[in-house]
Every structure is written in C-alpha cells, then in structure tokens.
Amino acid sequence: MADTPIIQIEEMHKWYGDFHVLKDINLTVNKGERIVICGPSGSGKSTLIRCINRLEEHQRGKIIVDGIELTNDLKNIEKIRTEVGMVFQHFNLFPHLTILDNLTLGPIWVRKTPKKEAEEIAMYYLEKVRIAEQALKFPGQLSGGQQQRVAIARSLCMKPNAMLFDEPTSALDPEMVKEVLDVMISLAQDGMTMIVVSHEMGFAKSVAHRVLFMDGGEILEQNEPNEFFNNPQHERTQLFLSQILD
Amino acid sequence: MEETITSKTTVEIRPPVTNIGVIGWMRANLFNGWFNSILTLAMLYLCWQTIPTFIDWAFINANWVTTSDQCKASDGACWSVVTSNIRFILFGFYPHDLQWRPLLAVVILVGLLIYSQNRNHWKKSLGYIWMTGLFVMGLLLKGGLFGLESVESNNWGGLPLTLLLSVFGLTAAYPVGIILALGRQTKMPIIKSFCVVYIELIRGVPLISLLFMSSVVFPLFLPEGMTVNKILRAQVAIILFTAAYIAEVVRGGLQGINRGQYEAAESLGLSYFQTMRLIILPQALKIVIPPSVSILISAFKDTSLVVIIALYDLLKTTQTTLTDPKWMGFSAEAYIFVALIYFVCCFFMSNYSRRLEKELDTGL
C-alpha cells in the first residue's frame, strides 16, 4: 500500500444547531486503504462519511479529498463527488430509469462520455456485480440485494478513486447480505479505497486494514482488525463489541 | 402433535353458479341486500321514465335542418339552431368565405395533438414539427402573406379562439408553474419570497378579475399610442393564472420525492439543474399527473370567461346566436352542442392522462 493520502480530515467539527455531532475528527485514509467504521447508532459515523462528499457540511476544520479542499465552492464539491463514490443504506436507485440508464447517467452527464461507451462501461460493471441480465429492468423489479449491487455498480461507473459505504447491508433481508458483501470483497481485492460504515464484523475482519470505533461524535479507538476485536482498549468499545458479538 | 400431510390429486371445483357470470355479477352489484335492491329498482324506474322522453325529444321528434318557424311548431328538439348557425358558432366574425382557413388551422392543431400523444414521437423533431405547425396556423388565421388576405385578430372567434387560448395557455403555464414551484423550494430568499407572493396573490384572485385587469387596467399603464393585442393580453392572464395553480401541484409532487434521490444524484456529481431535470422532475411530475390534469381541464373550461372582455370564444358565439330573435328560446339545444365539444376535449385529456400514467408506471 502506497502511502499517498487520498482523504485527509483534520480537526473537523460539525454541529446540528447546538448539537455537537462530530468532535475533533482526525483521519487520514491512504490510497488503497480499507476502513470500517462501527459504533452505536447516533454516534456520528454516517454523518462523518457524508461530510466527505459534502452531503453534510462541516463547520470547522479541514477535509481534503484527492488534493482538493472542501469549501463552499460548488465546482470543488462537484469535482470531489465525481471522484468519490457513495453507496447508501436504502440504495437510492432512480426508480424511473432502467438499470442501464441508472448506470450511464453519471458518465454521460457528468463525465460527458459518449452514450455508447457509457453503456459499455455500465455493462462491464453490471457483469462484475453479476447482474448484467437485468440491465433493461427497472429498479422496482429487483430484490433488495440486487438493487444494492446495482447501486454499487452505478458508483463504479464513475471510476471513483474511493468509495464510501453507508450501512450498505442493514436494510437488506438476511439472505441477501452475503451477495452484497461478496461484491464489496471483490472490490477490495481490486484495491479500491473504501470507507465502510457497517456492523458486519466478519467483513471487517477479513477485509479492513483498520477498524474505527465511534461514539458520541468522536473516534474513540482505531486499530487493525485483529487487535481491535481481540484486544479492545476502550471500555465503551469493549461494551459495544460484547453487545454485538454475543 | 404432528399432522401427516397426504397428497392427493386435486379435482378442479368450479365456484357455485350464483357467484359467477351475469347472475353473480348482478347479485354482487345490483341486488346485494334489500336496501340496494330497492335502490336498483328505483333507479330502473327513473330511467324508464326519463330516457324514452329524452330520446323522443332529442332524436325522434327532433328537427335537424329546418327553419326556426318549423322548429317552433314542433315539440321536439330544434337542432336547427346549431346547423343553421354552425359557421358563426364555430368561427365567429371571421370573414365568411375565408372560414376554410381557421378550419384548416384547427385540423392542423388537432392533428398535432394526436401525433404528440405517442411517446415514441417525443424527440427533437417534434419541436420542429410544432414550430412549423404553429407558424402555418398563425399564417392561416392572420393571413397577409403568400397572397392570403389579412384578417384582423378582432375578427377571430369561436372554436379556433377557444383552442388557441387553451392549448397555448396550458402548454405555457406548465413550464412557468414548474419554475415557480422550484423557486418556492430554493434557499435563495429573494426568489423564494417572490414565488410565494406571486402564487398566493394569483390564487387569491378570481380569473375574471385578472382578465378584467389585463384588458382594462393594464392598457392604462402603457405609454400613449402603444397597444398590446387583446387576445394576447387574455392569453397572458390565463397563463399567469393557471401557472400559479400548477406550481402548487408540482410542489406537492416535489415533496413526495425521497431525500435519498437528491443525495444519490448529488453524490454522482450532477449539478442542481441536472438533478432536477433528470431525476427529480420526471418522478415528481409523474406523481402529479392526476391533479395536473384536473387543473388543465378546469383551466380549459375557464377560458370561456374571456367573454367578459368581449372576446368571442366558442361559448360567446353560441350565446350571440341565441340573441337572434329567430332562434331565441332554443338555448338548451345550443348549449348541449357546445357542452359536447367541451366534453370531447376534456375527455380526451383525462383519457390521455390515464394512459400516460400507465405507460410511465415503472413499478415504484
């Protein structure tokens, strides 16, 4: 793993009104690094990754993505969003467009790729998430797991330098979790930089370089997975792990 | 305790004959309980009493092409009031021997509307076809070029005027309404408050007063010697009025769109306008097809209010016919005829909207 930082967060704070959601966040993610963030609900983990592509605004500190600092400059925000893919808990596919059109939308309108080429890219990634035969269906006709795989493929079509996953499997029926995790694992094997908010501890163990534990808007602990799970330092980490791993 | 499940070949059993077919249907829908049975019988009696009388009046004893005196002598319907005055009802004061021109214009317009129904035709070329069509229609109505005699717009009237006001009013009001709805949703305070004030102001005022202002008050503010065509003024008033209603309906549709759709679009790097155009509006407008069509239908009928500024639309030409002493007293027949024309147009709109809804349904 080359030590070129792709995401740098320095002393970042965020408030919702008076409520201090994120407190003094410092995080550097290098190219090719895979990070899993876990923590109890309301701990700010989703908010943190949503700050990285400016779906949420931070009020203090710095976020630098791919050498570009996030400010109010719309051009920069749009640039960063094209470089960082995002996968949502509820998939958020565009229900009025076919799967293929969902995938080609970004390349055609943002990257100005010719339609034919965009469709080739789309089919390549649909192949990769093993769902190519559904290309002409609408999202409503697919199962949750299939929709989430399409959502991952949609992000990949933008050829992002990093991918953010916001609880990608928590809205899925249990039997569909694996098919999505498999896609994410194969993505990891290709060397994609990933930040994943998830409670899938098996995934964290096998794929992550680092696991972060957040609570109360702070990063309380971070470590490589073995150490993190077998030897948690912080008392709240221990409590959290004991609750989800029982 | 465990139950053993035995499998046996199922014999197909038909439902009892009283539950299906005509008898079943009648039982379920007409004679379902004593109260409904009485209602059914009462309605049948009412139909038996009224329908034959109406048919006698409207068809059997009716006068189709007669003079008014013959009409007065008969007790059937006098459709002659329509047939004798059809050209005035349809074309108003348009010069008599030039009336093929508005007729052709209406035919072109209807043809264009029917052609545009098909979603496969929604391409760039459709825009050019419409532009050409509009140019030809304008040319036909106004004349003055290519050897066509010029006809002042004061003489336009009847069906072409009604269709002109409605089709342009509605097609122009829709985009204006969308812009107003988006404006009302933005975070930019000046644009937002302008849109709110506009929408609330227009919705708080009857169309008649807007038409009146456009025709009487507005010209007072124009510099001396400058005039704006009366039809155009009415047209603008109709557009502004309808747009305010459309805006509120569209806003309702926008609120029905999940926040996640915006986020997904934004996280792909789409700009605000791309997000709106490609993701949000297509979904929001689909949701609001039924209420939009209600507005379009009522706006279409409201165009008849232009009578108060002395434009001779379809309804006004009909009324004028009835002021002719020869044909006084046959208003029922004349109004039934106009009502039919309005009904056909409205039915076309609502039918089309239902079809569109079905075609655009993608299962979510």
XYZ file of C-alpha atoms in Angstrom, chain B residues 47 51 76 95 115 124 163 202 208 255 277 295 300 323 335 361:
16
model
C -84.502 5.563 -16.174
C -84.761 8.113 -21.040
C -89.011 18.040 -30.453
C -64.973 36.554 -42.894
C -49.446 12.994 -33.184
C -36.274 16.878 -31.039
C -58.454 26.144 -28.692
C -52.776 34.960 -8.038
C -62.328 37.172 -14.095
C -42.292 16.988 -1.660
C -34.201 17.731 -14.878
C -56.212 21.837 -13.330
C -59.676 24.790 -20.365
C -79.860 36.616 -29.123
C -75.719 24.656 -25.065
C -45.501 3.226 -14.328
